[in-house]
Coordinates of C-alpha atoms in Angstrom, one line a residue:
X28 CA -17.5 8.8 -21.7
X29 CA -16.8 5.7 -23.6
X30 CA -13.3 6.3 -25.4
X31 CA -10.2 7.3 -23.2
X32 CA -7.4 9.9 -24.7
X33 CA -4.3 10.6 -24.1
X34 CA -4.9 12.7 -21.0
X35 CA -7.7 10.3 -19.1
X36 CA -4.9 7.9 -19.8
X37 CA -2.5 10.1 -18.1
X38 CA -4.6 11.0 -15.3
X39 CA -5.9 7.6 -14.1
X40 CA -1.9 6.4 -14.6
X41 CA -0.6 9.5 -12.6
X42 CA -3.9 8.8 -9.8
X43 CA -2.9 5.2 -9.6
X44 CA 0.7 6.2 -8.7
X45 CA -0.4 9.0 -6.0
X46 CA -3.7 9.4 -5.1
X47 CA -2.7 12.6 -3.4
X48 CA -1.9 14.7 -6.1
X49 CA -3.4 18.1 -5.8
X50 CA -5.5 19.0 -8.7
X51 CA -2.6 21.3 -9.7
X52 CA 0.4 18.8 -9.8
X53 CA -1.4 16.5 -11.1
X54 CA -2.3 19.0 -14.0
X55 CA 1.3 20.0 -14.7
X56 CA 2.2 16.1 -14.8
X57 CA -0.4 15.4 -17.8
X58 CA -0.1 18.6 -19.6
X59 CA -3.2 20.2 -19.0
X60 CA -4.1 23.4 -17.1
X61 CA -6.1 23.3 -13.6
X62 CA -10.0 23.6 -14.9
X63 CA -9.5 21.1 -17.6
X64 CA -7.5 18.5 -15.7
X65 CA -10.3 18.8 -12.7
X66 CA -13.6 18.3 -15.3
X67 CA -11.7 15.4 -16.9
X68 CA -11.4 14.0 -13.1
X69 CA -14.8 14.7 -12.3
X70 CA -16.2 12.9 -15.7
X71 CA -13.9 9.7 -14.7
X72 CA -15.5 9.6 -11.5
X73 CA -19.0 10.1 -12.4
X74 CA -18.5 7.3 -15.4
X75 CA -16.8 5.0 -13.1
X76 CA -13.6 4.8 -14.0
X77 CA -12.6 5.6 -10.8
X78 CA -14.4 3.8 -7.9
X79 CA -12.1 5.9 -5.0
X80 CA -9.6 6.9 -3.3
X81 CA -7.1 4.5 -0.7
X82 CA -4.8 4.6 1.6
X83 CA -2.3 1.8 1.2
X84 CA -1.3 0.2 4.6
X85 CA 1.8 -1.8 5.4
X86 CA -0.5 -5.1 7.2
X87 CA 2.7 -5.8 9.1
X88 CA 3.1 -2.4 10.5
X89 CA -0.4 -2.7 12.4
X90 CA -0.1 -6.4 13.2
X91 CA -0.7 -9.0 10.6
X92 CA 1.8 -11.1 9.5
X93 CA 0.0 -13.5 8.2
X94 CA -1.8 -14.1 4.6
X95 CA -3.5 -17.0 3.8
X96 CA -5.4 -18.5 0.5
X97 CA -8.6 -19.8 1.4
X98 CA -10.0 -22.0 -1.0
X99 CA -13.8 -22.8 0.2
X100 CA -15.9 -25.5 -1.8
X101 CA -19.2 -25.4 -1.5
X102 CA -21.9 -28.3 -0.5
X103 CA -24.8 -27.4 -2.7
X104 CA -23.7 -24.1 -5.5
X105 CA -27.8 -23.3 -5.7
X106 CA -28.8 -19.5 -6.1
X107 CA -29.9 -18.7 -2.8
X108 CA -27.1 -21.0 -0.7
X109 CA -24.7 -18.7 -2.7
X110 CA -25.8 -15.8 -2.1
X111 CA -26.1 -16.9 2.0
X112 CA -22.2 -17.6 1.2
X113 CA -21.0 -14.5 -0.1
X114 CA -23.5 -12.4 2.1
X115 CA -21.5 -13.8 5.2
X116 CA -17.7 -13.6 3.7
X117 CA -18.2 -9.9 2.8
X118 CA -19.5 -9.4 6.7
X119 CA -15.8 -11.0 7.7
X120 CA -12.8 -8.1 7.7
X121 CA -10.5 -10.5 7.7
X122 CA -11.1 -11.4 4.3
X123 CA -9.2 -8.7 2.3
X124 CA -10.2 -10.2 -1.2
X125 CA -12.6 -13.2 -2.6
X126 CA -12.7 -15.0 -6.0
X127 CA -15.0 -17.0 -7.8
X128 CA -13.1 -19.2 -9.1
X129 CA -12.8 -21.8 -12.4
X130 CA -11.4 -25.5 -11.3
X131 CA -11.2 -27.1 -7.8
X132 CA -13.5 -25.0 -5.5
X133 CA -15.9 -21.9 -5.8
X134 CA -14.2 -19.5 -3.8
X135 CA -10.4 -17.8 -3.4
X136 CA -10.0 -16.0 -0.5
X137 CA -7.0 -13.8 0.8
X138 CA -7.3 -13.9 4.5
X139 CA -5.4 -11.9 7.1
X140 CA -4.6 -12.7 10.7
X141 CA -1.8 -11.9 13.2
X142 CA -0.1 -14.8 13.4
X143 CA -0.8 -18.9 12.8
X144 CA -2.3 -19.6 16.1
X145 CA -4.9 -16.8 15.5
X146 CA -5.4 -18.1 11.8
X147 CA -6.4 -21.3 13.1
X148 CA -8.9 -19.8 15.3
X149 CA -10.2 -18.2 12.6
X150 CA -10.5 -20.9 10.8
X151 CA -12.2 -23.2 13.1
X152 CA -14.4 -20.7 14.0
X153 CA -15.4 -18.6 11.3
X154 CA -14.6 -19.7 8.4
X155 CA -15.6 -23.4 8.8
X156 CA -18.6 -22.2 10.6
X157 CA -19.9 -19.9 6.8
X158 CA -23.0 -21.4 5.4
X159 CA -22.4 -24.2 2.9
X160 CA -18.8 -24.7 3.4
X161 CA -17.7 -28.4 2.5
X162 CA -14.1 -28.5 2.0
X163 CA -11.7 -25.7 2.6
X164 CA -7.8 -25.7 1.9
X165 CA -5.4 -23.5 2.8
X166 CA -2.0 -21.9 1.2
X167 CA 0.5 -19.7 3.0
X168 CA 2.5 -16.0 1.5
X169 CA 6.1 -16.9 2.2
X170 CA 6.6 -13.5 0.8
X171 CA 5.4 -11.3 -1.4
X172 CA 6.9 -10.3 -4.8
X173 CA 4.4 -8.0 -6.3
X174 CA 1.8 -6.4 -4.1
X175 CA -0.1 -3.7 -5.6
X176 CA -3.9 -2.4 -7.2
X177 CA -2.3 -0.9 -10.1
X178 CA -4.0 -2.0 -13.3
X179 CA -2.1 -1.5 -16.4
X180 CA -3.5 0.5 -18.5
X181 CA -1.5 0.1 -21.9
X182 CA -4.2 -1.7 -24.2
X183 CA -6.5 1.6 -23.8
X184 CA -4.1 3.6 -25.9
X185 CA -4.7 4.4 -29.2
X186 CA -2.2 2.0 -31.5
X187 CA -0.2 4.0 -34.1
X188 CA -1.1 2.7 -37.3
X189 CA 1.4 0.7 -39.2
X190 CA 3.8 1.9 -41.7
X191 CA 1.7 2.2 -44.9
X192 CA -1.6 2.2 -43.4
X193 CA -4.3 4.5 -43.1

């Protein structure tokens, strides 16, 4: 499955809307019938288009109210130190993303925590405790304007030719 139509268009657009759709609305919403629509999820799926299914929680609803950029420098960027590094920040829950990243620094992290006094606590005692760290800074969300996983998906459709061309 190398070359998306119309309808895989459709379908991952419609899936990263609501993930919940049955097979059936989600069937009437890109035009096909039931069978079809299901195979053409299926073959997504199995080419790795889609990676799964999430809920999407509200962090302040269950408690965190903080989120945090994490920039972490590392003391020696070697093969195996590396890997020790991101080996123990996928191990941490309370690091929701991480980067590599280009400029000051090797690593972004978006870290969550309930409040500033349990971020710092964190941070003296995980963070600055990962293998390799030497030199970590720190930015604050003052609010979020866009929060979301949707990817856009316009440069995948087919471009109508232009007037006068084949």
């Amino acid at each position: 499955m190398n070359n998306l139509d119309k309808f895989d268009l459709a379908i991952l657009t419609q899936l990263q809307q609501d993930a919940r759709l049955t097979n059936a609305e989600l069937a009437q919403r890109v035009g096909l019938s039931a069978a079809p629509c299901w195979r053409r999820v299926r073959a997504l799926e199995e080419a790795g288009f889609i990676k799964g299914y999430h809920a999407e929680i509200d962090r302040h609803k269950i408690g965190l109210g903080v989120l945090a950029f994490v920039r972490i420098d590392a003391e020696i960027s070697s093969g195996v130190r590396t890997r020790e590094m991101e080996e123990a920040i996928r191990a941490i829950p309370e690091v929701v993303s991480c980067h590599y990243i280009s400029g000051k620094g090797m690593f972004e992290l978006q870290v969550v925590a309930r409040d500033l006094e349990s971020f710092s606590h964190f941070t003296r005692t995980v963070l600055l405790n990962l293998p390799n760290v030497k030199d970590m800074h720190t930015s604050f969300s003052l609010g979020e304007v866009k929060v979301g996983t949707a990817l856009p998906l316009t440069h995948l459709a087919p471009q109508a030719a232009a007037p006068g061309m084949p």
